[in-house]
Amino acid sequence: MTDLIIDSDARGVVRVTLNRPAVHNAFNEGLIGDLTQAFEDLGKQDGVRAIVLSGNGASFSAGADLNWMQRAAEKDEFANREDALALARMFETIDTCPKPVIGLVQGAAFGGGVGLAACCDVVIAQPEAKFGLTEVRLGLIPAVISPFVIAKIGRSAARRYFLTGEHFTAAEAHRIGLVHEVASGLEAAGARLIDALLAGGPEAIADAKDLVAERRLTADLTATRIAARRASEEGREGIAAFLAKRKPGWML
């Protein structure tokens, strides 16, 4: 059985499912490598319009696999740094994927599972989902995921949950910005979001995602970017379709 299941439909929606339910989709070296490769490949494919990231079984992801952590504890500092860099590359690849990424969270999302959610563009969680940045309870810190988590929840919430290791609810995750929507019908909510994404120009969505990632938005930068979009083939098609009261080409 593969640890990662990848399915796609005729619309270009790809489902990436963590498939280690016996260990609550905790990730090890193999899953880290598979996820990195999957998102690198999908990000380059023109036919991919959206990616849904989910977990099989009771949990979204419980973070790091205990056996992997035990192996890491037996390694020296240099080897641990190499492992951490591979993990960082996985999160960075998901975070910067030019395709919109939707996270569907059920059950537990702890440690690195919170990191995965933080790297998604939009996150929907079931009301019963539980979150936690519990690394300090193991004498560790959420170092590799910190850039992505802090960017999502802000320093104030990070100062609490990085330090206390408390579990928190889906409602609290929504309040602090980690989750965008709490819905008992996870798949139905995801389907509505996919429909919304498919209504947008795929190139424009990639540009919009990159715009959000800009560290400093200046007038010159934003003017340059909108000018390029207006002059693009996709931008011209979108405006023409709006004026003609028809669907744009990417929706046909």
Coordinates of C-alpha atoms in Angstrom, one line a residue:
M1 CA 0.0 0.0 0.0
T2 CA 1.4 3.4 -1.0
D3 CA 1.7 6.1 1.7
L4 CA 0.4 8.7 -0.7
I5 CA -2.6 8.4 -3.0
I6 CA -2.9 10.8 -5.9
D7 CA -6.2 11.0 -7.9
S8 CA -7.3 13.5 -10.6
D9 CA -10.5 14.3 -12.4
A10 CA -11.4 15.7 -15.8
R11 CA -11.5 19.2 -14.5
G12 CA -7.9 19.2 -13.4
V13 CA -8.6 18.8 -9.7
V14 CA -6.0 16.6 -8.0
R15 CA -6.6 14.9 -4.7
V16 CA -3.4 14.2 -2.7
T17 CA -4.3 11.9 0.2
L18 CA -1.9 11.0 3.1
N19 CA -2.4 7.3 3.4
R20 CA -0.8 6.1 6.7
P21 CA -4.0 5.8 8.8
A22 CA -2.5 3.3 11.2
V23 CA -0.2 6.0 12.5
H24 CA -2.6 8.9 12.0
N25 CA -0.8 10.0 8.8
A26 CA 2.3 10.9 10.6
F27 CA 5.2 11.5 8.2
N28 CA 8.5 9.8 7.9
E29 CA 11.4 10.0 5.4
G30 CA 9.4 8.2 2.7
L31 CA 6.2 10.3 3.0
I32 CA 8.3 13.6 3.2
G33 CA 10.0 12.6 -0.1
D34 CA 6.8 11.6 -1.8
L35 CA 4.9 14.8 -0.8
T36 CA 7.8 16.9 -2.0
Q37 CA 8.0 15.2 -5.3
A38 CA 4.2 15.2 -5.8
F39 CA 3.9 18.9 -5.2
E40 CA 6.9 19.7 -7.4
D41 CA 5.4 17.7 -10.2
L42 CA 1.9 19.0 -9.9
G43 CA 3.0 22.6 -9.7
K44 CA 4.6 22.2 -13.2
Q45 CA 1.5 20.6 -14.9
D46 CA -0.6 23.1 -16.9
G47 CA -3.7 20.9 -16.7
V48 CA -3.8 21.0 -12.9
R49 CA -6.3 23.6 -11.7
A50 CA -6.4 22.9 -7.9
I51 CA -5.0 20.5 -5.4
V52 CA -6.9 19.0 -2.4
L53 CA -4.7 17.8 0.5
S54 CA -6.4 15.4 2.9
G55 CA -5.7 12.5 5.2
N56 CA -7.1 9.0 5.1
G57 CA -8.6 7.6 8.3
A58 CA -9.3 9.2 11.6
S59 CA -6.8 12.1 11.4
F60 CA -5.4 14.6 9.0
S61 CA -1.8 14.2 10.3
A62 CA -0.4 13.7 13.7
G63 CA 2.9 15.2 12.6
A64 CA 6.2 13.3 12.9
D65 CA 6.2 9.5 13.0
L66 CA 7.5 8.3 16.4
N67 CA 9.8 5.7 14.8
W68 CA 11.3 8.4 12.5
M69 CA 11.8 10.6 15.6
Q70 CA 13.5 7.8 17.4
R71 CA 15.9 7.2 14.5
A72 CA 16.6 11.0 14.4
A73 CA 17.4 10.9 18.1
E74 CA 20.2 8.4 17.4
K75 CA 21.8 10.5 14.7
D76 CA 24.4 13.3 15.2
E77 CA 23.6 17.0 14.8
F78 CA 24.7 17.1 11.2
A79 CA 22.5 14.2 10.1
N80 CA 19.6 15.8 12.0
R81 CA 20.1 19.0 10.2
E82 CA 19.9 17.2 6.8
D83 CA 16.6 15.6 7.9
A84 CA 15.3 18.9 9.0
L85 CA 16.3 20.5 5.6
A86 CA 14.4 17.8 3.8
L87 CA 11.3 18.5 5.9
A88 CA 11.7 22.2 5.3
R89 CA 11.9 21.6 1.6
M90 CA 8.6 19.7 1.7
F91 CA 6.8 22.5 3.5
E92 CA 8.3 25.1 1.2
T93 CA 7.3 23.2 -1.9
I94 CA 3.7 23.0 -0.8
D95 CA 3.6 26.6 0.4
T96 CA 5.0 27.9 -2.9
C97 CA 3.2 25.6 -5.3
P98 CA 1.7 27.8 -8.0
K99 CA -1.6 25.8 -7.9
P100 CA -4.2 26.6 -5.2
V101 CA -4.0 24.1 -2.4
I102 CA -7.1 23.3 -0.3
G103 CA -6.6 21.5 3.0
L104 CA -9.4 19.3 4.4
V105 CA -8.8 18.6 8.1
Q106 CA -10.5 15.9 10.2
G107 CA -9.4 14.5 13.5
A108 CA -6.0 15.4 14.7
A109 CA -3.6 17.9 13.2
F110 CA -0.6 18.1 15.6
G111 CA 2.9 19.5 15.2
G112 CA 3.9 19.0 11.5
G113 CA 0.2 18.4 10.7
V114 CA -0.4 22.0 11.7
G115 CA 2.5 22.9 9.5
L116 CA 0.8 21.2 6.5
A117 CA -2.4 23.1 7.2
A118 CA -0.5 26.4 7.4
C119 CA 1.0 25.7 4.0
C120 CA -2.4 25.3 2.3
D121 CA -4.0 28.3 0.7
V122 CA -7.4 27.5 2.2
V123 CA -8.2 25.2 5.1
I124 CA -11.6 23.7 6.0
A125 CA -11.9 21.7 9.2
Q126 CA -14.5 19.6 10.8
P127 CA -15.9 20.9 14.0
E128 CA -14.4 18.0 15.9
A129 CA -10.9 18.5 14.6
K130 CA -8.2 19.1 17.2
F131 CA -5.0 21.1 16.7
G132 CA -1.8 21.4 18.7
L133 CA 1.8 22.6 18.5
T134 CA 3.0 20.1 21.1
E135 CA 6.7 20.0 20.4
V136 CA 7.8 21.6 23.7
R137 CA 6.2 18.7 25.6
L138 CA 8.9 16.5 23.9
G139 CA 11.7 19.0 24.7
L140 CA 11.6 20.2 21.1
I141 CA 10.5 23.3 19.2
P142 CA 8.3 23.8 16.1
A143 CA 11.3 25.2 14.3
V144 CA 10.9 24.0 10.7
I145 CA 7.2 24.8 10.5
S146 CA 7.5 28.1 12.3
P147 CA 7.8 30.4 9.2
F148 CA 4.6 29.0 7.8
V149 CA 2.6 28.8 11.0
I150 CA 3.5 32.3 12.2
A151 CA 2.6 33.7 8.8
K152 CA -0.8 32.2 9.3
I153 CA -1.7 32.7 12.9
G154 CA 0.6 35.7 13.8
R155 CA 3.1 36.1 16.6
S156 CA 0.6 36.6 19.3
A157 CA -1.1 33.3 18.9
A158 CA 2.3 31.6 18.2
R159 CA 3.6 32.9 21.5
R160 CA 0.8 31.1 23.3
Y161 CA 0.6 27.8 21.5
F162 CA 4.3 27.4 20.7
L163 CA 5.0 27.7 24.4
T164 CA 2.1 25.9 26.1
G165 CA 1.7 23.0 23.7
E166 CA -2.0 23.1 24.4
H167 CA -4.5 21.4 22.1
F168 CA -7.1 23.7 20.6
T169 CA -10.4 23.3 18.8
A170 CA -11.3 23.9 15.2
A171 CA -13.2 27.0 16.4
E172 CA -10.1 28.4 17.9
A173 CA -8.1 27.5 14.8
H174 CA -10.6 29.5 12.8
R175 CA -10.4 32.4 15.2
I176 CA -6.6 32.7 14.9
G177 CA -6.6 32.3 11.2
L178 CA -5.2 28.8 10.7
V179 CA -8.6 27.5 9.4
H180 CA -10.8 29.5 7.1
E181 CA -14.0 27.6 7.5
V182 CA -15.4 25.0 10.0
A183 CA -17.9 22.7 8.3
S184 CA -19.4 19.3 9.3
G185 CA -19.8 18.5 5.6
L186 CA -16.1 18.6 4.8
E187 CA -16.4 17.3 1.2
A188 CA -19.4 19.5 0.3
A189 CA -17.6 22.6 1.6
G190 CA -14.5 21.5 -0.3
A191 CA -16.5 21.1 -3.5
R192 CA -18.0 24.6 -3.2
L193 CA -14.5 26.0 -2.8
I194 CA -13.2 24.1 -5.9
D195 CA -16.1 25.5 -7.9
A196 CA -15.0 29.0 -6.9
L197 CA -11.4 28.3 -7.8
L198 CA -12.3 26.9 -11.2
A199 CA -14.2 30.1 -12.0
G200 CA -10.9 32.1 -11.9
G201 CA -8.2 32.2 -14.6
P202 CA -5.5 29.7 -13.7
E203 CA -2.6 32.0 -14.5
A204 CA -4.3 34.8 -12.6
I205 CA -4.7 32.6 -9.6
A206 CA -1.0 31.6 -9.7
D207 CA -0.1 35.3 -9.9
A208 CA -2.4 36.2 -7.1
K209 CA -0.9 33.5 -4.9
D210 CA 2.6 34.8 -5.7
L211 CA 1.4 38.4 -4.9
V212 CA 0.3 37.4 -1.4
A213 CA 3.8 35.9 -0.9
E214 CA 5.5 39.2 -1.7
R215 CA 7.3 40.5 1.4
R216 CA 7.0 44.2 0.4
L217 CA 4.2 45.5 -1.8
T218 CA 5.2 48.8 -3.4
A219 CA 3.2 50.9 -5.9
D220 CA 5.7 50.1 -8.6
L221 CA 5.6 46.4 -8.1
T222 CA 1.8 46.2 -7.9
A223 CA 1.4 48.5 -11.0
T224 CA 3.8 46.3 -12.9
R225 CA 2.0 43.1 -12.0
I226 CA -1.5 44.3 -12.9
A227 CA -0.3 45.8 -16.2
A228 CA 1.2 42.4 -17.1
R229 CA -2.0 40.7 -16.2
R230 CA -4.2 43.1 -18.2
A231 CA -2.0 42.6 -21.2
S232 CA -1.9 38.8 -20.9
E233 CA -3.9 36.6 -23.2
E234 CA -5.8 35.3 -20.2
G235 CA -6.5 38.8 -18.9
R236 CA -7.8 40.0 -22.2
E237 CA -10.0 36.9 -22.5
G238 CA -11.5 37.4 -19.0
I239 CA -12.4 41.1 -19.7
A240 CA -13.8 40.2 -23.1
A241 CA -15.9 37.4 -21.7
F242 CA -17.2 39.7 -18.9
L243 CA -18.2 42.4 -21.4
A244 CA -19.8 39.9 -23.8
K245 CA -21.6 38.3 -20.8
R246 CA -20.3 34.8 -21.6
K247 CA -18.1 32.3 -19.7
P248 CA -14.3 32.8 -20.2
G249 CA -12.4 30.1 -22.1
W250 CA -11.0 28.4 -18.9
M251 CA -14.6 27.6 -17.8
L252 CA -15.8 26.0 -21.0

